[in-house]
Each structure stands twice: as C-alpha cells, then as structure tokens.
mmCIF file of C-alpha atoms and ligand atoms in Angstrom:
data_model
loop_
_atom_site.group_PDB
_atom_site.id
_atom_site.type_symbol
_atom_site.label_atom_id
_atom_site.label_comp_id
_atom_site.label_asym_id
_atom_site.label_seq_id
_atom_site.Cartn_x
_atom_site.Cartn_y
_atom_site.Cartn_z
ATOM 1 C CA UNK X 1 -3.748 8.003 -67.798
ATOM 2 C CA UNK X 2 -0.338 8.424 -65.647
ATOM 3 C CA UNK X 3 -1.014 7.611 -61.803
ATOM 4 C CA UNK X 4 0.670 9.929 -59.524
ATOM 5 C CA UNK X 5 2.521 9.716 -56.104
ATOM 6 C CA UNK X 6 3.124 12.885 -54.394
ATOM 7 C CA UNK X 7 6.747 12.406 -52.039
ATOM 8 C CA UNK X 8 6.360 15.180 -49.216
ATOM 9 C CA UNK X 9 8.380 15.533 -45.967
ATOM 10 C CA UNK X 10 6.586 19.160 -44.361
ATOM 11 C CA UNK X 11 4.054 21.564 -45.337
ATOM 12 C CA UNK X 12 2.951 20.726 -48.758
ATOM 13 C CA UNK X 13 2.264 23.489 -50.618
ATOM 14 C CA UNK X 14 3.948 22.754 -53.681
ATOM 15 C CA UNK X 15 1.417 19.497 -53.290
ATOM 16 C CA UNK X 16 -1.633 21.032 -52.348
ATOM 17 C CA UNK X 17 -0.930 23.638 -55.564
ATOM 18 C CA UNK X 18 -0.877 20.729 -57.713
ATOM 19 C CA UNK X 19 -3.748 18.601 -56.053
ATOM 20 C CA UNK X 20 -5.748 22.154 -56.906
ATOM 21 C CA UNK X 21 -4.554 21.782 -60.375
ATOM 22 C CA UNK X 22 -5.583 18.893 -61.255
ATOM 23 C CA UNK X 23 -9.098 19.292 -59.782
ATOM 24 C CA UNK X 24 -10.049 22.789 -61.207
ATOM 25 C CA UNK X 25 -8.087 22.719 -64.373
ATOM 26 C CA UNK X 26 -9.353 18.339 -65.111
ATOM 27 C CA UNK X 27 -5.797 17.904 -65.649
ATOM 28 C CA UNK X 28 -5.716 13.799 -67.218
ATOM 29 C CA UNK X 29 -4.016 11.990 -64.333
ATOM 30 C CA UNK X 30 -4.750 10.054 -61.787
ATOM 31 C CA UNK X 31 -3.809 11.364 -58.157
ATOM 32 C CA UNK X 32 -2.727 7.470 -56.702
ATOM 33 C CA UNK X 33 -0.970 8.393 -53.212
ATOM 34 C CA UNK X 34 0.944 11.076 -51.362
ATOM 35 C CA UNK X 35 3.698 9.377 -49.396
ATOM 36 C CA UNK X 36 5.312 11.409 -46.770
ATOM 37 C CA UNK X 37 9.304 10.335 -44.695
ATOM 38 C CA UNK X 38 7.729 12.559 -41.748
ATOM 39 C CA UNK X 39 4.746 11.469 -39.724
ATOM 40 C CA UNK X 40 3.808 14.923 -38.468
ATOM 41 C CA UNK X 41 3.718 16.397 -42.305
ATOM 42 C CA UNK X 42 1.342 19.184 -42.823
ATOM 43 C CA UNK X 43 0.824 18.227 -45.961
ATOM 44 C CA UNK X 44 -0.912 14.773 -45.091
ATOM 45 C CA UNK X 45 -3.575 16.421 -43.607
ATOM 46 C CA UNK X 46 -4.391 18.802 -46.725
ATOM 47 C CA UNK X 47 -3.820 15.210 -48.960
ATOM 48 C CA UNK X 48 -6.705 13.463 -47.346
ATOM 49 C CA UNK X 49 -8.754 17.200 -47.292
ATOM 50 C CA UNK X 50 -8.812 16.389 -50.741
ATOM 51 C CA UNK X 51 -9.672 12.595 -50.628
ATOM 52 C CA UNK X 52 -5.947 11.524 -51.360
ATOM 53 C CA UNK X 53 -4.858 8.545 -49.833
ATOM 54 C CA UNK X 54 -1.677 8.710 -48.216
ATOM 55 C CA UNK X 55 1.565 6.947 -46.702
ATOM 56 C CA UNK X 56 4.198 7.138 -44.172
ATOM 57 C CA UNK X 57 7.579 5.807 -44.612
ATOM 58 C CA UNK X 58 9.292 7.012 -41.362
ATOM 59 C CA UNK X 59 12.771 7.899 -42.269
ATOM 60 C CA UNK X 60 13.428 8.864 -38.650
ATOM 61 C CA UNK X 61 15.610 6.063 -37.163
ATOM 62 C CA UNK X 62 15.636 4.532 -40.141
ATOM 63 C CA UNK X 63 19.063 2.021 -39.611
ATOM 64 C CA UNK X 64 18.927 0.851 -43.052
ATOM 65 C CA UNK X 65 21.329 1.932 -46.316
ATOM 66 C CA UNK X 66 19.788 4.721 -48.262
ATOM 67 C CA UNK X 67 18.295 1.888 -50.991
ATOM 68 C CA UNK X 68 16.594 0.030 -48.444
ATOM 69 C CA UNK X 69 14.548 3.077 -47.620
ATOM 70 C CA UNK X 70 13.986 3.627 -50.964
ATOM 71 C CA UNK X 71 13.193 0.054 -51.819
ATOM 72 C CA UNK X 72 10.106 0.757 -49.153
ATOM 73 C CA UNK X 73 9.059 3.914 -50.919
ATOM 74 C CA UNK X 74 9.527 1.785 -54.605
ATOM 75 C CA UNK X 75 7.259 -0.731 -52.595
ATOM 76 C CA UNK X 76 4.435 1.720 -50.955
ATOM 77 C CA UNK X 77 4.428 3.204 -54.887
ATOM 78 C CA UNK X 78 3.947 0.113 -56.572
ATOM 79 C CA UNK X 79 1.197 -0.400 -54.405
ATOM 80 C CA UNK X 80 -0.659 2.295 -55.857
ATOM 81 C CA UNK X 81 0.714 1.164 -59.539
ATOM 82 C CA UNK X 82 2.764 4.246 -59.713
ATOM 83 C CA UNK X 83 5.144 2.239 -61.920
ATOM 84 C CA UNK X 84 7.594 3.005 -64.380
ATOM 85 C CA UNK X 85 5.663 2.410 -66.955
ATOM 86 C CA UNK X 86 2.859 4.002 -66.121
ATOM 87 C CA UNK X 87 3.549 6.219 -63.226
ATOM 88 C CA UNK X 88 4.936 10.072 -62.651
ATOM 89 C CA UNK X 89 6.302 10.661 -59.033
ATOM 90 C CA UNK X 90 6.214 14.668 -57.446
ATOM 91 C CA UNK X 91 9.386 15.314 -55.216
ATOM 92 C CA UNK X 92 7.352 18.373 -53.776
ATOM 93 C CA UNK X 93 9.894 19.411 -50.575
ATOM 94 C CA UNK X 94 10.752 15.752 -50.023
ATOM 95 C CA UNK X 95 13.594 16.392 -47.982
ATOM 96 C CA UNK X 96 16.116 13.422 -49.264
ATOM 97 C CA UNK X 97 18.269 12.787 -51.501
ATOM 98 C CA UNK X 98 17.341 9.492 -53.591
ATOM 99 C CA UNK X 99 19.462 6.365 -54.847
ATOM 100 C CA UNK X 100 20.480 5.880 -57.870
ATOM 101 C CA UNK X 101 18.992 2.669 -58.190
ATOM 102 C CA UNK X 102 15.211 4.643 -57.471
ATOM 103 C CA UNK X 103 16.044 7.099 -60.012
ATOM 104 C CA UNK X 104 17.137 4.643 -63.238
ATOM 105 C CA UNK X 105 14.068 2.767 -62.152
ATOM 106 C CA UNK X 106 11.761 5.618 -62.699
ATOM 107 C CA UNK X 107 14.196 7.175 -65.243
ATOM 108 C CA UNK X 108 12.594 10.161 -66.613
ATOM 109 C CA UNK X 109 9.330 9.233 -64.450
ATOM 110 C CA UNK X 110 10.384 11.842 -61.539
ATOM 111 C CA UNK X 111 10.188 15.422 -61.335
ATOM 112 C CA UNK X 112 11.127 17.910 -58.800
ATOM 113 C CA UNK X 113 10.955 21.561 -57.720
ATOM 114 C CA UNK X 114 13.929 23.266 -56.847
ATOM 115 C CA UNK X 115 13.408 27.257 -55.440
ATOM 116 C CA UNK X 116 16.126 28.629 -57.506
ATOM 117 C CA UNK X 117 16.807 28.959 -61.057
ATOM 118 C CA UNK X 118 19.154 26.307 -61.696
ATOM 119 C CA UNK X 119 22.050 25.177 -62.442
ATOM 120 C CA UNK X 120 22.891 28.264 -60.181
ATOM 121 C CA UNK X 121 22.343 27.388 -56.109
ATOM 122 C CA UNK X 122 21.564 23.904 -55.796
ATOM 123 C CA UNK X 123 21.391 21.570 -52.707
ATOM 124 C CA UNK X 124 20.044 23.042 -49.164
ATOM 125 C CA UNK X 125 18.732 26.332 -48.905
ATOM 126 C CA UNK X 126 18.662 27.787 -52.177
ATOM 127 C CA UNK X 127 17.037 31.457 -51.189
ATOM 128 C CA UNK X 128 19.455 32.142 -48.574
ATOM 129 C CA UNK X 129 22.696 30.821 -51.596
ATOM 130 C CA UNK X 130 21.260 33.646 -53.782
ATOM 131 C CA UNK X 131 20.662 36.523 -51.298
ATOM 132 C CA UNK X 132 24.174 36.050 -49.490
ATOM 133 C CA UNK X 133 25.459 35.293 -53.192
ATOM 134 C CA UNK X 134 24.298 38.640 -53.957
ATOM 135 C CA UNK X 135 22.615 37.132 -56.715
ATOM 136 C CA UNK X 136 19.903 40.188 -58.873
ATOM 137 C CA UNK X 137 17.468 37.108 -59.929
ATOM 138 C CA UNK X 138 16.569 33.846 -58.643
ATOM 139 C CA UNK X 139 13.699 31.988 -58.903
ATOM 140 C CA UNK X 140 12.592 28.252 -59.492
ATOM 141 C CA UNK X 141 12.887 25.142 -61.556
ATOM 142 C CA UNK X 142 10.807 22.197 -62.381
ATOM 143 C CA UNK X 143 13.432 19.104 -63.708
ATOM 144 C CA UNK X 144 13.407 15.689 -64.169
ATOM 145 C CA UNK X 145 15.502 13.827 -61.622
ATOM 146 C CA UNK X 146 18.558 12.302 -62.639
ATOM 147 C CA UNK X 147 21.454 10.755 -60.755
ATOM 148 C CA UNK X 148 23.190 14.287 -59.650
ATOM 149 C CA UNK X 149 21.696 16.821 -56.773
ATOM 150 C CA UNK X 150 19.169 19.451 -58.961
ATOM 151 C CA UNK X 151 21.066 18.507 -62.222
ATOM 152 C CA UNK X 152 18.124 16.741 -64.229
ATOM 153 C CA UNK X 153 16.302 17.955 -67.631
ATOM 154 C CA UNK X 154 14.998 21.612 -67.238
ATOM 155 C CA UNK X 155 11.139 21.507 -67.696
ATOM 156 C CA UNK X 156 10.165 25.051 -66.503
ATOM 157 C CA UNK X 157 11.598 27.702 -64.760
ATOM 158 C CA UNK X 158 10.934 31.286 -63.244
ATOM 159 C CA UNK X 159 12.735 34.126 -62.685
ATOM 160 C CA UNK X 160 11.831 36.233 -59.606
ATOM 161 C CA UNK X 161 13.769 39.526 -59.207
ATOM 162 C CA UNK X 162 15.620 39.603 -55.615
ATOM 163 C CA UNK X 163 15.119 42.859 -53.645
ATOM 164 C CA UNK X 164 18.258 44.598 -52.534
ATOM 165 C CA UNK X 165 16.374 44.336 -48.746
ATOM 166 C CA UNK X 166 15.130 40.981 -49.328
ATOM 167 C CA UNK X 167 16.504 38.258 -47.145
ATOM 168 C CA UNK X 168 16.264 34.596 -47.768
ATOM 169 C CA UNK X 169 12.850 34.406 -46.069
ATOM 170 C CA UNK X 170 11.149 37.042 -48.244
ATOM 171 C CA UNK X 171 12.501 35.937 -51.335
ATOM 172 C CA UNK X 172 11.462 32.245 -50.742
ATOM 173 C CA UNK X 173 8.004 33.588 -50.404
ATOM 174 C CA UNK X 174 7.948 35.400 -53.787
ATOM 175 C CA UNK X 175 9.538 32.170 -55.186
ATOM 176 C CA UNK X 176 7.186 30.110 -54.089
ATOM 177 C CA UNK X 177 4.010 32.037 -55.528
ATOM 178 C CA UNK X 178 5.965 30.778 -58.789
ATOM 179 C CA UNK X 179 6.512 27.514 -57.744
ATOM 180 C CA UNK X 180 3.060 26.770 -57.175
ATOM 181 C CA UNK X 181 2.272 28.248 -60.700
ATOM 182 C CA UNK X 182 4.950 26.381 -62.917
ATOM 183 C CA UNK X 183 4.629 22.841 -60.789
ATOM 184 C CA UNK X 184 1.513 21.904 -61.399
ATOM 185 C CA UNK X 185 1.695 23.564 -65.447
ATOM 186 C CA UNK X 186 4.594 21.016 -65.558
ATOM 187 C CA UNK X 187 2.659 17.983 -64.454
ATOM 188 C CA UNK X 188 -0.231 19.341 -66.506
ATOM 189 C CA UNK X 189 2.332 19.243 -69.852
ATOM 190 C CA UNK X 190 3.685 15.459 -68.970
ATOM 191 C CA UNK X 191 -0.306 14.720 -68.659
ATOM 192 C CA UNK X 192 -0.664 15.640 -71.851
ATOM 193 C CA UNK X 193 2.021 13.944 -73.257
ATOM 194 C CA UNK X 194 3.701 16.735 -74.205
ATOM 195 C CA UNK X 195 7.503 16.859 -73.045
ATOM 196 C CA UNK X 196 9.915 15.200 -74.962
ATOM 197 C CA UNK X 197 13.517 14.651 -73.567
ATOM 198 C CA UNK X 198 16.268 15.284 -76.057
ATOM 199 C CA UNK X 199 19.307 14.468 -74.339
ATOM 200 C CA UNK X 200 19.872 17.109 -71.264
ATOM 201 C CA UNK X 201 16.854 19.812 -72.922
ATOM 202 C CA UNK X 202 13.473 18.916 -72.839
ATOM 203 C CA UNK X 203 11.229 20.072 -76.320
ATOM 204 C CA UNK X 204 7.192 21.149 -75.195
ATOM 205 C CA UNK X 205 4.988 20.529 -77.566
HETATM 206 C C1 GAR R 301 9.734 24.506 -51.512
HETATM 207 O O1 GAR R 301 10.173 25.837 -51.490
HETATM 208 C C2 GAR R 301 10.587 23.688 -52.456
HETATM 209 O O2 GAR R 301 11.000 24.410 -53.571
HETATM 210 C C3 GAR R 301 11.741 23.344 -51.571
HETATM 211 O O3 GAR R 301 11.182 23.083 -50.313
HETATM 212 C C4 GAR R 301 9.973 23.826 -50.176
HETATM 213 C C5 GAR R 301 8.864 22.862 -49.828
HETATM 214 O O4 GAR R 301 7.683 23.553 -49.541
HETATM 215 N N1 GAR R 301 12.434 22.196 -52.064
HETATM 216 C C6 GAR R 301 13.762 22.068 -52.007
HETATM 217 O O5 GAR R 301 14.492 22.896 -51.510
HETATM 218 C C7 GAR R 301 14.297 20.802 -52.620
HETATM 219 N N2 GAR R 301 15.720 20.814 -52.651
HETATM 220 P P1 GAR R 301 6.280 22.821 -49.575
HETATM 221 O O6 GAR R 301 6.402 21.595 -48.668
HETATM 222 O O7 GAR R 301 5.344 23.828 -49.015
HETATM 223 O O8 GAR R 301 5.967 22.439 -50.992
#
C-alpha cells in the first residue's frame, strides 16, 4: 500500500475531499502526514479532525534557497516513509512552486490540482485568467508534477461551463465542486495501480 503526504498551505478542501475518500470509499492507501508551509492553515485542523498527523514547515522567513526548503519537506516526508518508492504526495493548494531536484526525486510520485482545464490558464489565479480571458469553459485538472508550472501528465480533468455573469469568484466555486470529485477519483486510480504513464498521456486501466 502507497503512504500518502498531503502538502497544504490554506483551507484544505481539496484535502479534506480526499481524506473523505479514502475513509468512505476504503480507498487502499495509507494516509501518512499532511504537511502544511503555513502555520495558521485551516486545513490542519480538519487533518487531525480526522486523526491525520500533521507538519509545519514554515516557509515564512524562510532565508534559505528554494531546495533547502524543500530538502526539509523531502525530510518531514521521509519521516513518514512517503518515499519514492513507496510514497504518493497531494499538492492540494500548496501554494509553491517546487525544485526540480524534489520533483525528479519523486518523479511521477506527485500529483496536483490545478482549477482550470489545462494547458489553457496556468500559474496564479486560474478562474479570474478564464473569466477576463473570456474563456466559454474552464474547469480543472489532476496531473502529475513535472519540472514546468501545471505542465505534467494529464490524469483527469473537468469541464465546467463559465456563466456570461460569472466572475472569477463564482466560477472557482463551481470548479471546485469538481475538484473535490476528480481529486480524490485520481488518488483512488493510482491506489489501485491503475495509471500508466506513456510519455506526456497517461493510459487508465
Ligand atoms: C483550489 O482551488 C486549487 O485548485 C487551487 O487552490 C485552491 C486550494 O483550495 N490550486 C492552485 O491554484 C494551484 N496552482 P483548498 O485549499 O480548499 O484545497
């Protein structure tokens, strides 16, 4: 069974969706830590509502390079054996970009939401890039991390239709009933073993 870290920097929805998950639906993996860059994270709270031990590795202030704050996180997840061999780490609105080094450690061991259908609007504020984009469907993407910004292996995406009153605000909301629908279905499919990676497209068995 894969152990699981959870990265969160705010509310944690996207978290406590798939911490749900795996408890109603007995999906096979092992929930080993939730590790949050913020102390006052919401979502810390809901983690150890549902028995989930959790971390903080204050990015605020941090002086070091971007590695040596990753080197920490590598170090807090190895503590819970979230390795690469037998580990799967949730970017679930973790708020940073990652090293390279992190992600060809845990190459193809990282996944991460992103609230619009990608490749269209990545980086910051992807609801308000598709409303002032003008933009007739958005939506969400679960990917593997790689060593771009949002440019990983598609695993699942959803399309939400964008209002022609909607402003980034509603239309986040709608896209995030869907995120917390197709994260946890893609840690669910990894579980299983299911998801193959054939160069940049991923094959679901
Ligand atoms: C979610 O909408 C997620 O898609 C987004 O941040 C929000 C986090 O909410 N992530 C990104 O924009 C990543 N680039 P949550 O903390 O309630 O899950």
């Amino acid at each position: 069974m894969l152990n699981l870290g959870i990265l969160i920097s705010g509310r944690g929805s996207n978290m406590e969706a798939i911490l749900k998950a795996i408890k109603r639906k007995k999906i096979p993996i092992n929930v080993a830590v939730v590790i949050s860059n913020k102390s006052d994270a919401r979502g810390l709270g809901i983690a150890q509502k549902f028995g989930i031990k959790t971390e903080v590795v204050e990015s605020k202030g941090f002086k070091g390079t971007r590695l040596d704050y990753d080197k920490m996180l590598i170090s807090v997840l190895e503590k819970y054996k979230v390795t690469p061999k037998n580990g799967l780490v949730c970017l679930a609105g973790f708020m940073r970009i990652i090293s390279p080094e992190f992600v060809r450690k845990y190459k193809h061991r990282i996944l991460n939401m992103h609230p619009a259908l990608l490749p269209s609007f990545p980086g910051l504020d992807a609801q308000k890039q598709a409303v002032e984009y003008g933009a007739k469907y958005s939506g969400c993407t679960v990917h593997f991390v790689d060593e771009g910004v949002d440019t990983g292996p598609v695993i699942i995406q959803s399309v939400v239709k964008v209002k022609d009153d909607d402003t980034s605000e509603t239309l986040a909301k709608r896209i995030l009933v869907q995120e917390h629908k197709i994260y946890p279905e893609a840690v669910r499919l990894i579980a299983e073993g299911r998801v193959k990676i054939v160069g940049r497209r991923t094959k679901i068995n």
